[in-house]
Amino acid sequence: MQCAGLRSSSPAPTAAWMGRRPRTARWPRGRLPAARRVVVASAAASDANSSSNSPGRGEEREEVARKEKEEKAAASLLMRSQKYAMLKQQLAVAAQFEDYKEAARLRDSLRTFEEEEPVLRLRRLMKKAIQEERFEDAAKYRDELKILAPHSLLKCSSDATTLGIRVQVRSVYIESRSQPLKGQFFFAYRIRITNNSQRPVQLLRRHWIVTDGNGRTENIWGVGVVGEQPVIFPRTGFEYSSACPLSTPNGRMEGDFEMKHIDKAGSSTFNVAIAPFSLSILGDDNDALL
């Protein structure tokens, strides 16, 4: 329906309506004009800032850098520990064959190594700082040790009590049964179980978690200990020794004993914790066995 008497106010036909392509503004060929160079540079900077400031990117990079640093420290510790193990074994062999000149040379090499070894040096510094009550320095040395050798902060002994059952452990490196060149390191450990409760218990099973210096973990289950399922009466104890071969010169062990009270029929079993302890050729400040 058209309305008579009204004039159209439409503009004159444009180029597009007349069948011709409209002309568009273009940047001249060749070198970009200054104005556009500024625009492009600004956009690139904006994209870079957006990428670097995106949530989590900074944290991810820091985590990657931290892991790389820990891996390098672990590899360095492994090499130094292997050298230390070989020196100790060579000293034992020289002494066994009464080659005292060679034994003296190896002894001096070991002393020099122990003085320069970063883990042992940091331990000495931390111990001295604690004795002198310089706790800020002690904390600094401890933080360095956490990065350099996490296992070194773990003692070669542990002590834990569960429901009145106390478990003490002490480990020691055995040079004579180790072959560092073949990546075989032998550790012995002694365990003392003391029943400080009022009820007799029986040790039924054991569970060990063994972690080597490369972070590989192995779970080991077994019946009893050293072929026995000992009954431990109140105020008495049970001791035994065992051993653990390892493919690295350091690692850790922890686990639990499954026990039950035997003074009442139908008693349910319970787990007694074995607190973590270190397996280390570097030992710690206390080399005495239980």
PDB file of C-alpha atoms in Angstrom:
ATOM      1  CA  MET A   1       0.000   0.000   0.000  1.00  0.00           C
ATOM      2  CA  GLN A   2       1.441   3.346  -0.977  1.00  0.00           C
ATOM      3  CA  CYS A   3       0.672   6.699   0.579  1.00  0.00           C
ATOM      4  CA  ALA A   4      -0.034   9.355  -2.027  1.00  0.00           C
ATOM      5  CA  GLY A   5       1.358  12.887  -1.759  1.00  0.00           C
ATOM      6  CA  LEU A   6       4.584  11.899   0.164  1.00  0.00           C
ATOM      7  CA  ARG A   7       7.994  12.596  -1.329  1.00  0.00           C
ATOM      8  CA  SER A   8      10.732  10.037  -0.868  1.00  0.00           C
ATOM      9  CA  SER A   9      13.699  11.268   1.158  1.00  0.00           C
ATOM     10  CA  SER A  10      15.985   8.389   0.054  1.00  0.00           C
ATOM     11  CA  PRO A  11      19.483   9.448  -0.996  1.00  0.00           C
ATOM     12  CA  ALA A  12      20.819   9.025  -4.488  1.00  0.00           C
ATOM     13  CA  PRO A  13      21.832   5.476  -5.486  1.00  0.00           C
ATOM     14  CA  THR A  14      25.281   4.481  -4.191  1.00  0.00           C
ATOM     15  CA  ALA A  15      27.969   2.666  -6.109  1.00  0.00           C
ATOM     16  CA  ALA A  16      27.002  -0.660  -4.554  1.00  0.00           C
ATOM     17  CA  TRP A  17      23.422  -0.266  -5.691  1.00  0.00           C
ATOM     18  CA  MET A  18      24.599   0.538  -9.157  1.00  0.00           C
ATOM     19  CA  GLY A  19      26.496  -2.729  -9.518  1.00  0.00           C
ATOM     20  CA  ARG A  20      30.021  -1.424  -8.833  1.00  0.00           C
ATOM     21  CA  ARG A  21      32.244  -2.669  -5.967  1.00  0.00           C
ATOM     22  CA  PRO A  22      32.826   0.031  -3.420  1.00  0.00           C
ATOM     23  CA  ARG A  23      36.394   1.190  -3.013  1.00  0.00           C
ATOM     24  CA  THR A  24      37.958   0.487   0.373  1.00  0.00           C
ATOM     25  CA  ALA A  25      40.808   2.297   2.061  1.00  0.00           C
ATOM     26  CA  ARG A  26      44.088   0.402   1.855  1.00  0.00           C
ATOM     27  CA  TRP A  27      47.486   0.820   3.461  1.00  0.00           C
ATOM     28  CA  PRO A  28      50.059   1.657   0.814  1.00  0.00           C
ATOM     29  CA  ARG A  29      52.366  -1.122  -0.254  1.00  0.00           C
ATOM     30  CA  GLY A  30      55.915  -1.325   1.034  1.00  0.00           C
ATOM     31  CA  ARG A  31      56.939   0.032   4.417  1.00  0.00           C
ATOM     32  CA  LEU A  32      54.136   0.331   6.965  1.00  0.00           C
ATOM     33  CA  PRO A  33      53.278   3.890   7.828  1.00  0.00           C
ATOM     34  CA  ALA A  34      54.289   5.066  11.287  1.00  0.00           C
ATOM     35  CA  ALA A  35      50.709   5.113  12.527  1.00  0.00           C
ATOM     36  CA  ARG A  36      50.172   1.445  11.702  1.00  0.00           C
ATOM     37  CA  ARG A  37      53.570   0.423  13.078  1.00  0.00           C
ATOM     38  CA  VAL A  38      52.522   1.896  16.399  1.00  0.00           C
ATOM     39  CA  VAL A  39      49.233  -0.009  16.305  1.00  0.00           C
ATOM     40  CA  VAL A  40      50.925  -3.354  15.495  1.00  0.00           C
ATOM     41  CA  ALA A  41      53.589  -2.915  18.161  1.00  0.00           C
ATOM     42  CA  SER A  42      50.968  -1.997  20.729  1.00  0.00           C
ATOM     43  CA  ALA A  43      48.898  -5.081  19.886  1.00  0.00           C
ATOM     44  CA  ALA A  44      51.953  -7.389  20.138  1.00  0.00           C
ATOM     45  CA  ALA A  45      52.908  -5.955  23.514  1.00  0.00           C
ATOM     46  CA  SER A  46      49.350  -6.350  24.699  1.00  0.00           C
ATOM     47  CA  ASP A  47      49.324 -10.028  23.619  1.00  0.00           C
ATOM     48  CA  ALA A  48      52.653 -10.668  25.357  1.00  0.00           C
ATOM     49  CA  ASN A  49      51.480  -9.071  28.587  1.00  0.00           C
ATOM     50  CA  SER A  50      48.225 -10.981  28.413  1.00  0.00           C
ATOM     51  CA  SER A  51      50.120 -14.268  28.010  1.00  0.00           C
ATOM     52  CA  SER A  52      52.603 -13.594  30.810  1.00  0.00           C
ATOM     53  CA  ASN A  53      49.962 -12.362  33.209  1.00  0.00           C
ATOM     54  CA  SER A  54      47.481 -15.152  32.589  1.00  0.00           C
ATOM     55  CA  PRO A  55      46.465 -16.934  35.810  1.00  0.00           C
ATOM     56  CA  GLY A  56      48.736 -19.811  36.740  1.00  0.00           C
ATOM     57  CA  ARG A  57      51.442 -19.224  34.103  1.00  0.00           C
ATOM     58  CA  GLY A  58      53.895 -17.739  36.591  1.00  0.00           C
ATOM     59  CA  GLU A  59      53.244 -20.466  39.119  1.00  0.00           C
ATOM     60  CA  GLU A  60      53.707 -23.156  36.456  1.00  0.00           C
ATOM     61  CA  ARG A  61      57.080 -21.765  35.415  1.00  0.00           C
ATOM     62  CA  GLU A  62      58.216 -21.539  39.024  1.00  0.00           C
ATOM     63  CA  GLU A  63      57.142 -25.137  39.656  1.00  0.00           C
ATOM     64  CA  VAL A  64      58.996 -26.368  36.567  1.00  0.00           C
ATOM     65  CA  ALA A  65      62.125 -24.448  37.584  1.00  0.00           C
ATOM     66  CA  ARG A  66      61.902 -25.844  41.122  1.00  0.00           C
ATOM     67  CA  LYS A  67      61.596 -29.431  39.866  1.00  0.00           C
ATOM     68  CA  GLU A  68      64.528 -28.996  37.500  1.00  0.00           C
ATOM     69  CA  LYS A  69      66.639 -27.630  40.355  1.00  0.00           C
ATOM     70  CA  GLU A  70      65.695 -30.565  42.600  1.00  0.00           C
ATOM     71  CA  GLU A  71      66.499 -33.086  39.838  1.00  0.00           C
ATOM     72  CA  LYS A  72      69.931 -31.538  39.274  1.00  0.00           C
ATOM     73  CA  ALA A  73      70.616 -31.560  43.013  1.00  0.00           C
ATOM     74  CA  ALA A  74      69.559 -35.209  43.260  1.00  0.00           C
ATOM     75  CA  ALA A  75      71.818 -36.200  40.349  1.00  0.00           C
ATOM     76  CA  SER A  76      74.749 -34.344  41.880  1.00  0.00           C
ATOM     77  CA  LEU A  77      74.154 -35.974  45.273  1.00  0.00           C
ATOM     78  CA  LEU A  78      73.999 -39.397  43.625  1.00  0.00           C
ATOM     79  CA  MET A  79      77.383 -38.918  41.966  1.00  0.00           C
ATOM     80  CA  ARG A  80      79.025 -37.618  45.161  1.00  0.00           C
ATOM     81  CA  SER A  81      77.518 -40.418  47.230  1.00  0.00           C
ATOM     82  CA  GLN A  82      78.792 -43.052  44.810  1.00  0.00           C
ATOM     83  CA  LYS A  83      82.286 -41.571  45.002  1.00  0.00           C
ATOM     84  CA  TYR A  84      82.107 -41.547  48.793  1.00  0.00           C
ATOM     85  CA  ALA A  85      80.958 -45.182  48.830  1.00  0.00           C
ATOM     86  CA  MET A  86      83.825 -46.244  46.566  1.00  0.00           C
ATOM     87  CA  LEU A  87      86.399 -44.452  48.742  1.00  0.00           C
ATOM     88  CA  LYS A  88      85.084 -46.170  51.859  1.00  0.00           C
ATOM     89  CA  GLN A  89      85.101 -49.573  50.195  1.00  0.00           C
ATOM     90  CA  GLN A  90      88.621 -49.087  48.830  1.00  0.00           C
ATOM     91  CA  LEU A  91      89.795 -48.078  52.316  1.00  0.00           C
ATOM     92  CA  ALA A  92      88.288 -51.238  53.810  1.00  0.00           C
ATOM     93  CA  VAL A  93      90.003 -53.405  51.163  1.00  0.00           C
ATOM     94  CA  ALA A  94      93.364 -51.679  51.658  1.00  0.00           C
ATOM     95  CA  ALA A  95      93.151 -52.207  55.415  1.00  0.00           C
ATOM     96  CA  GLN A  96      92.152 -55.844  54.956  1.00  0.00           C
ATOM     97  CA  PHE A  97      95.231 -56.544  52.791  1.00  0.00           C
ATOM     98  CA  GLU A  98      97.460 -54.512  55.136  1.00  0.00           C
ATOM     99  CA  ASP A  99      98.342 -52.005  52.431  1.00  0.00           C
ATOM    100  CA  TYR A 100      98.791 -49.286  55.018  1.00  0.00           C
ATOM    101  CA  LYS A 101     100.286 -46.690  52.678  1.00  0.00           C
ATOM    102  CA  GLU A 102      97.266 -46.916  50.391  1.00  0.00           C
ATOM    103  CA  ALA A 103      94.952 -47.000  53.400  1.00  0.00           C
ATOM    104  CA  ALA A 104      96.500 -43.780  54.722  1.00  0.00           C
ATOM    105  CA  ARG A 105      96.070 -42.098  51.337  1.00  0.00           C
ATOM    106  CA  LEU A 106      92.424 -43.169  51.109  1.00  0.00           C
ATOM    107  CA  ARG A 107      91.806 -42.051  54.669  1.00  0.00           C
ATOM    108  CA  ASP A 108      93.103 -38.576  53.846  1.00  0.00           C
ATOM    109  CA  SER A 109      90.956 -38.509  50.700  1.00  0.00           C
ATOM    110  CA  LEU A 110      87.901 -39.412  52.759  1.00  0.00           C
ATOM    111  CA  ARG A 111      88.608 -36.676  55.283  1.00  0.00           C
ATOM    112  CA  THR A 112      88.982 -34.111  52.507  1.00  0.00           C
ATOM    113  CA  PHE A 113      85.787 -35.329  50.882  1.00  0.00           C
ATOM    114  CA  GLU A 114      83.861 -35.088  54.170  1.00  0.00           C
ATOM    115  CA  GLU A 115      85.121 -31.547  54.751  1.00  0.00           C
ATOM    116  CA  GLU A 116      84.081 -30.412  51.278  1.00  0.00           C
ATOM    117  CA  GLU A 117      80.893 -32.470  50.815  1.00  0.00           C
ATOM    118  CA  PRO A 118      78.001 -29.939  50.750  1.00  0.00           C
ATOM    119  CA  VAL A 119      75.530 -32.124  52.659  1.00  0.00           C
ATOM    120  CA  LEU A 120      77.962 -32.900  55.469  1.00  0.00           C
ATOM    121  CA  ARG A 121      79.112 -29.262  55.574  1.00  0.00           C
ATOM    122  CA  LEU A 122      75.541 -27.950  55.847  1.00  0.00           C
ATOM    123  CA  ARG A 123      74.784 -30.487  58.566  1.00  0.00           C
ATOM    124  CA  ARG A 124      77.776 -29.302  60.576  1.00  0.00           C
ATOM    125  CA  LEU A 125      76.806 -25.664  60.110  1.00  0.00           C
ATOM    126  CA  MET A 126      73.198 -26.339  61.098  1.00  0.00           C
ATOM    127  CA  LYS A 127      74.231 -28.299  64.193  1.00  0.00           C
ATOM    128  CA  LYS A 128      76.643 -25.542  65.260  1.00  0.00           C
ATOM    129  CA  ALA A 129      74.011 -22.835  64.672  1.00  0.00           C
ATOM    130  CA  ILE A 130      71.523 -24.712  66.876  1.00  0.00           C
ATOM    131  CA  GLN A 131      74.104 -25.151  69.631  1.00  0.00           C
ATOM    132  CA  GLU A 132      74.847 -21.421  69.511  1.00  0.00           C
ATOM    133  CA  GLU A 133      71.101 -20.613  69.337  1.00  0.00           C
ATOM    134  CA  ARG A 134      71.436 -18.928  65.942  1.00  0.00           C
ATOM    135  CA  PHE A 135      68.102 -20.304  64.860  1.00  0.00           C
ATOM    136  CA  GLU A 136      67.671 -18.082  61.789  1.00  0.00           C
ATOM    137  CA  ASP A 137      70.957 -19.411  60.402  1.00  0.00           C
ATOM    138  CA  ALA A 138      69.922 -22.962  61.301  1.00  0.00           C
ATOM    139  CA  ALA A 139      66.657 -22.496  59.387  1.00  0.00           C
ATOM    140  CA  LYS A 140      68.588 -21.196  56.364  1.00  0.00           C
ATOM    141  CA  TYR A 141      70.892 -24.234  56.354  1.00  0.00           C
ATOM    142  CA  ARG A 142      67.908 -26.528  56.735  1.00  0.00           C
ATOM    143  CA  ASP A 143      66.177 -24.939  53.729  1.00  0.00           C
ATOM    144  CA  GLU A 144      69.336 -25.420  51.649  1.00  0.00           C
ATOM    145  CA  LEU A 145      69.460 -29.078  52.681  1.00  0.00           C
ATOM    146  CA  LYS A 146      65.827 -29.555  51.660  1.00  0.00           C
ATOM    147  CA  ILE A 147      66.750 -28.570  48.109  1.00  0.00           C
ATOM    148  CA  LEU A 148      70.161 -30.220  47.987  1.00  0.00           C
ATOM    149  CA  ALA A 149      69.274 -33.577  49.575  1.00  0.00           C
ATOM    150  CA  PRO A 150      65.828 -34.075  51.125  1.00  0.00           C
ATOM    151  CA  HIS A 151      66.833 -37.506  52.484  1.00  0.00           C
ATOM    152  CA  SER A 152      69.661 -35.930  54.464  1.00  0.00           C
ATOM    153  CA  LEU A 153      67.164 -34.301  56.834  1.00  0.00           C
ATOM    154  CA  LEU A 154      65.863 -37.733  57.759  1.00  0.00           C
ATOM    155  CA  LYS A 155      67.827 -39.507  60.493  1.00  0.00           C
ATOM    156  CA  CYS A 156      69.094 -43.053  60.082  1.00  0.00           C
ATOM    157  CA  SER A 157      66.930 -43.880  63.076  1.00  0.00           C
ATOM    158  CA  SER A 158      63.288 -43.477  64.040  1.00  0.00           C
ATOM    159  CA  ASP A 159      61.091 -43.909  67.102  1.00  0.00           C
ATOM    160  CA  ALA A 160      57.296 -44.204  67.168  1.00  0.00           C
ATOM    161  CA  THR A 161      54.685 -45.472  69.632  1.00  0.00           C
ATOM    162  CA  THR A 162      51.217 -46.785  68.746  1.00  0.00           C
ATOM    163  CA  LEU A 163      48.788 -47.950  71.444  1.00  0.00           C
ATOM    164  CA  GLY A 164      51.672 -48.430  73.848  1.00  0.00           C
ATOM    165  CA  ILE A 165      53.809 -50.408  71.382  1.00  0.00           C
ATOM    166  CA  ARG A 166      57.105 -48.640  70.761  1.00  0.00           C
ATOM    167  CA  VAL A 167      59.160 -49.323  67.615  1.00  0.00           C
ATOM    168  CA  GLN A 168      62.739 -48.074  67.391  1.00  0.00           C
ATOM    169  CA  VAL A 169      64.853 -48.502  64.270  1.00  0.00           C
ATOM    170  CA  ARG A 170      68.472 -47.834  63.393  1.00  0.00           C
ATOM    171  CA  SER A 171      70.066 -48.335  59.951  1.00  0.00           C
ATOM    172  CA  VAL A 172      73.722 -48.555  58.914  1.00  0.00           C
ATOM    173  CA  TYR A 173      75.550 -48.840  55.602  1.00  0.00           C
ATOM    174  CA  ILE A 174      77.566 -52.055  55.060  1.00  0.00           C
ATOM    175  CA  GLU A 175      80.567 -51.403  52.800  1.00  0.00           C
ATOM    176  CA  SER A 176      81.703 -55.018  52.680  1.00  0.00           C
ATOM    177  CA  ARG A 177      78.488 -56.206  51.038  1.00  0.00           C
ATOM    178  CA  SER A 178      78.075 -53.261  48.663  1.00  0.00           C
ATOM    179  CA  GLN A 179      79.308 -52.827  45.095  1.00  0.00           C
ATOM    180  CA  PRO A 180      79.084 -49.110  44.236  1.00  0.00           C
ATOM    181  CA  LEU A 181      80.395 -49.593  40.685  1.00  0.00           C
ATOM    182  CA  LYS A 182      77.467 -51.929  39.997  1.00  0.00           C
ATOM    183  CA  GLY A 183      74.925 -49.705  41.720  1.00  0.00           C
ATOM    184  CA  GLN A 184      74.452 -52.087  44.654  1.00  0.00           C
ATOM    185  CA  PHE A 185      74.275 -50.642  48.156  1.00  0.00           C
ATOM    186  CA  PHE A 186      73.575 -52.782  51.199  1.00  0.00           C
ATOM    187  CA  PHE A 187      71.997 -51.461  54.385  1.00  0.00           C
ATOM    188  CA  ALA A 188      71.392 -53.300  57.635  1.00  0.00           C
ATOM    189  CA  TYR A 189      68.868 -52.187  60.219  1.00  0.00           C
ATOM    190  CA  ARG A 190      68.057 -53.223  63.757  1.00  0.00           C
ATOM    191  CA  ILE A 191      64.574 -52.991  65.261  1.00  0.00           C
ATOM    192  CA  ARG A 192      63.540 -52.976  68.884  1.00  0.00           C
ATOM    193  CA  ILE A 193      59.851 -53.457  69.726  1.00  0.00           C
ATOM    194  CA  THR A 194      58.858 -52.670  73.314  1.00  0.00           C
ATOM    195  CA  ASN A 195      55.413 -53.383  74.755  1.00  0.00           C
ATOM    196  CA  ASN A 196      54.657 -50.517  77.130  1.00  0.00           C
ATOM    197  CA  SER A 197      50.950 -51.394  77.286  1.00  0.00           C
ATOM    198  CA  GLN A 198      49.124 -53.557  79.816  1.00  0.00           C
ATOM    199  CA  ARG A 199      48.180 -56.294  77.343  1.00  0.00           C
ATOM    200  CA  PRO A 200      50.217 -58.979  75.530  1.00  0.00           C
ATOM    201  CA  VAL A 201      50.423 -58.654  71.752  1.00  0.00           C
ATOM    202  CA  GLN A 202      51.494 -60.823  68.854  1.00  0.00           C
ATOM    203  CA  LEU A 203      53.195 -59.547  65.719  1.00  0.00           C
ATOM    204  CA  LEU A 204      51.447 -61.102  62.724  1.00  0.00           C
ATOM    205  CA  ARG A 205      52.623 -59.332  59.574  1.00  0.00           C
ATOM    206  CA  ARG A 206      54.964 -56.626  58.366  1.00  0.00           C
ATOM    207  CA  HIS A 207      54.633 -53.993  55.642  1.00  0.00           C
ATOM    208  CA  TRP A 208      57.556 -51.970  54.365  1.00  0.00           C
ATOM    209  CA  ILE A 209      57.632 -49.010  51.982  1.00  0.00           C
ATOM    210  CA  VAL A 210      61.116 -48.611  50.495  1.00  0.00           C
ATOM    211  CA  THR A 211      61.980 -45.521  48.434  1.00  0.00           C
ATOM    212  CA  ASP A 212      65.307 -45.172  46.647  1.00  0.00           C
ATOM    213  CA  GLY A 213      67.204 -41.991  45.846  1.00  0.00           C
ATOM    214  CA  ASN A 214      65.447 -41.658  42.487  1.00  0.00           C
ATOM    215  CA  GLY A 215      62.004 -41.652  44.086  1.00  0.00           C
ATOM    216  CA  ARG A 216      61.069 -45.195  43.041  1.00  0.00           C
ATOM    217  CA  THR A 217      58.889 -46.846  45.695  1.00  0.00           C
ATOM    218  CA  GLU A 218      58.392 -50.531  46.476  1.00  0.00           C
ATOM    219  CA  ASN A 219      55.866 -52.057  48.885  1.00  0.00           C
ATOM    220  CA  ILE A 220      56.910 -55.251  50.665  1.00  0.00           C
ATOM    221  CA  TRP A 221      54.536 -57.451  52.688  1.00  0.00           C
ATOM    222  CA  GLY A 222      55.427 -60.525  54.726  1.00  0.00           C
ATOM    223  CA  VAL A 223      54.350 -62.815  57.531  1.00  0.00           C
ATOM    224  CA  GLY A 224      55.961 -62.036  60.882  1.00  0.00           C
ATOM    225  CA  VAL A 225      59.607 -60.975  61.083  1.00  0.00           C
ATOM    226  CA  VAL A 226      62.749 -63.092  60.572  1.00  0.00           C
ATOM    227  CA  GLY A 227      60.572 -66.198  60.356  1.00  0.00           C
ATOM    228  CA  GLU A 228      58.758 -65.567  63.630  1.00  0.00           C
ATOM    229  CA  GLN A 229      55.423 -64.212  64.842  1.00  0.00           C
ATOM    230  CA  PRO A 230      56.645 -63.207  68.290  1.00  0.00           C
ATOM    231  CA  VAL A 231      54.411 -62.714  71.316  1.00  0.00           C
ATOM    232  CA  ILE A 232      55.467 -59.659  73.329  1.00  0.00           C
ATOM    233  CA  PHE A 233      54.245 -59.439  76.911  1.00  0.00           C
ATOM    234  CA  PRO A 234      53.787 -56.177  78.839  1.00  0.00           C
ATOM    235  CA  ARG A 235      57.042 -54.517  79.894  1.00  0.00           C
ATOM    236  CA  THR A 236      59.097 -56.777  77.628  1.00  0.00           C
ATOM    237  CA  GLY A 237      60.523 -56.382  74.165  1.00  0.00           C
ATOM    238  CA  PHE A 238      61.676 -58.128  71.021  1.00  0.00           C
ATOM    239  CA  GLU A 239      64.679 -57.243  68.875  1.00  0.00           C
ATOM    240  CA  TYR A 240      65.873 -58.405  65.490  1.00  0.00           C
ATOM    241  CA  SER A 241      68.150 -57.381  62.634  1.00  0.00           C
ATOM    242  CA  SER A 242      67.534 -57.445  58.906  1.00  0.00           C
ATOM    243  CA  ALA A 243      68.840 -55.843  55.740  1.00  0.00           C
ATOM    244  CA  CYS A 244      67.767 -53.955  52.640  1.00  0.00           C
ATOM    245  CA  PRO A 245      69.638 -53.795  49.304  1.00  0.00           C
ATOM    246  CA  LEU A 246      69.230 -50.555  47.377  1.00  0.00           C
ATOM    247  CA  SER A 247      70.206 -49.427  43.875  1.00  0.00           C
ATOM    248  CA  THR A 248      71.132 -45.926  45.067  1.00  0.00           C
ATOM    249  CA  PRO A 249      73.431 -44.751  47.897  1.00  0.00           C
ATOM    250  CA  ASN A 250      70.542 -43.157  49.739  1.00  0.00           C
ATOM    251  CA  GLY A 251      66.835 -43.727  50.299  1.00  0.00           C
ATOM    252  CA  ARG A 252      64.275 -44.216  53.040  1.00  0.00           C
ATOM    253  CA  MET A 253      62.131 -46.851  54.699  1.00  0.00           C
ATOM    254  CA  GLU A 254      58.905 -46.761  56.662  1.00  0.00           C
ATOM    255  CA  GLY A 255      55.977 -49.074  57.260  1.00  0.00           C
ATOM    256  CA  ASP A 256      53.914 -50.820  59.928  1.00  0.00           C
ATOM    257  CA  PHE A 257      53.448 -54.066  61.848  1.00  0.00           C
ATOM    258  CA  GLU A 258      50.058 -55.750  62.024  1.00  0.00           C
ATOM    259  CA  MET A 259      49.449 -56.948  65.591  1.00  0.00           C
ATOM    260  CA  LYS A 260      46.653 -58.215  67.808  1.00  0.00           C
ATOM    261  CA  HIS A 261      45.977 -58.535  71.527  1.00  0.00           C
ATOM    262  CA  ILE A 262      46.014 -62.183  72.562  1.00  0.00           C
ATOM    263  CA  ASP A 263      44.472 -61.923  76.042  1.00  0.00           C
ATOM    264  CA  LYS A 264      40.965 -61.877  74.623  1.00  0.00           C
ATOM    265  CA  ALA A 265      39.501 -64.175  71.970  1.00  0.00           C
ATOM    266  CA  GLY A 266      38.282 -62.481  68.820  1.00  0.00           C
ATOM    267  CA  SER A 267      40.369 -59.344  69.258  1.00  0.00           C
ATOM    268  CA  SER A 268      40.709 -57.356  66.053  1.00  0.00           C
ATOM    269  CA  THR A 269      44.120 -56.585  64.616  1.00  0.00           C
ATOM    270  CA  PHE A 270      45.708 -53.129  64.599  1.00  0.00           C
ATOM    271  CA  ASN A 271      48.656 -51.488  62.874  1.00  0.00           C
ATOM    272  CA  VAL A 272      51.739 -50.239  64.690  1.00  0.00           C
ATOM    273  CA  ALA A 273      53.632 -47.504  62.852  1.00  0.00           C
ATOM    274  CA  ILE A 274      57.292 -47.739  61.868  1.00  0.00           C
ATOM    275  CA  ALA A 275      58.312 -44.107  61.464  1.00  0.00           C
ATOM    276  CA  PRO A 276      60.399 -43.120  58.407  1.00  0.00           C
ATOM    277  CA  PHE A 277      64.182 -43.450  58.640  1.00  0.00           C
ATOM    278  CA  SER A 278      66.995 -42.870  56.194  1.00  0.00           C
ATOM    279  CA  LEU A 279      69.190 -45.337  54.348  1.00  0.00           C
ATOM    280  CA  SER A 280      72.324 -43.328  53.658  1.00  0.00           C
ATOM    281  CA  ILE A 281      75.996 -43.989  53.156  1.00  0.00           C
ATOM    282  CA  LEU A 282      76.608 -40.525  54.637  1.00  0.00           C
ATOM    283  CA  GLY A 283      75.014 -41.616  57.913  1.00  0.00           C
ATOM    284  CA  ASP A 284      74.070 -38.942  60.434  1.00  0.00           C
ATOM    285  CA  ASP A 285      75.377 -37.523  63.701  1.00  0.00           C
ATOM    286  CA  ASN A 286      74.693 -40.717  65.635  1.00  0.00           C
ATOM    287  CA  ASP A 287      76.333 -43.834  64.221  1.00  0.00           C
ATOM    288  CA  ALA A 288      75.625 -46.089  67.198  1.00  0.00           C
ATOM    289  CA  LEU A 289      73.236 -48.985  66.778  1.00  0.00           C
ATOM    290  CA  LEU A 290      70.404 -49.585  69.224  1.00  0.00           C
TER     291      LEU A 290
END
